[in-house]
């Protein structure tokens, strides 16, 4: 999961652009869902680091 997060964070702007340019992903609000997943992952990583 951490590797997927690293990839998503590294290519965040390109993924967001691709999702924004696709009519299907716009209808399903996939861009918003992607942002939510990134935010959740950032919160989890922060909690894991702060507990160490």
Coordinates of C-alpha atoms in Angstrom, one line a residue:
X1 CA 0.0 0.0 0.0
X2 CA 2.9 2.4 0.8
X3 CA 4.3 1.9 -2.7
X4 CA 0.9 2.7 -4.3
X5 CA 0.8 5.9 -2.1
X6 CA 4.3 6.9 -3.2
X7 CA 3.4 6.5 -6.8
X8 CA 0.1 8.4 -6.4
X9 CA 1.8 11.2 -4.6
X10 CA 4.6 11.5 -7.1
X11 CA 2.3 11.6 -10.1
X12 CA -0.6 13.3 -8.4
X13 CA -0.8 16.2 -10.8
X14 CA -0.7 14.0 -13.9
X15 CA -3.3 11.7 -12.5
X16 CA -5.6 14.6 -11.5
X17 CA -5.2 16.1 -15.1
X18 CA -6.1 12.7 -16.7
X19 CA -9.1 12.2 -14.4
X20 CA -10.3 15.8 -15.1
X21 CA -10.0 15.3 -18.9
X22 CA -12.1 12.1 -18.9
X23 CA -15.9 12.5 -19.1
X24 CA -16.5 9.1 -17.4
X25 CA -14.3 9.9 -14.4
X26 CA -15.9 13.3 -14.2
X27 CA -19.4 11.6 -14.0
X28 CA -18.2 9.2 -11.3
X29 CA -16.3 11.9 -9.4
X30 CA -13.2 9.8 -9.5
X31 CA -10.9 12.8 -9.1
X32 CA -12.6 13.7 -5.8
X33 CA -12.3 10.1 -4.6
X34 CA -8.6 10.0 -5.6
X35 CA -8.1 13.2 -3.5
X36 CA -9.9 11.6 -0.6
X37 CA -7.7 8.5 -0.7
X38 CA -4.5 10.6 -0.8
X39 CA -5.8 12.6 2.2
X40 CA -6.5 9.4 4.1
X41 CA -3.1 8.0 3.3
X42 CA -1.4 11.2 4.4
X43 CA -3.3 11.1 7.7
X44 CA -2.4 7.4 8.2
X45 CA 1.3 8.1 7.5
X46 CA 1.3 11.0 9.8
X47 CA -0.2 9.0 12.6
X48 CA 2.2 6.1 12.1
X49 CA 5.2 8.5 12.1
X50 CA 4.0 10.4 15.2
X51 CA 3.5 7.2 17.2
X52 CA 7.0 6.0 16.5

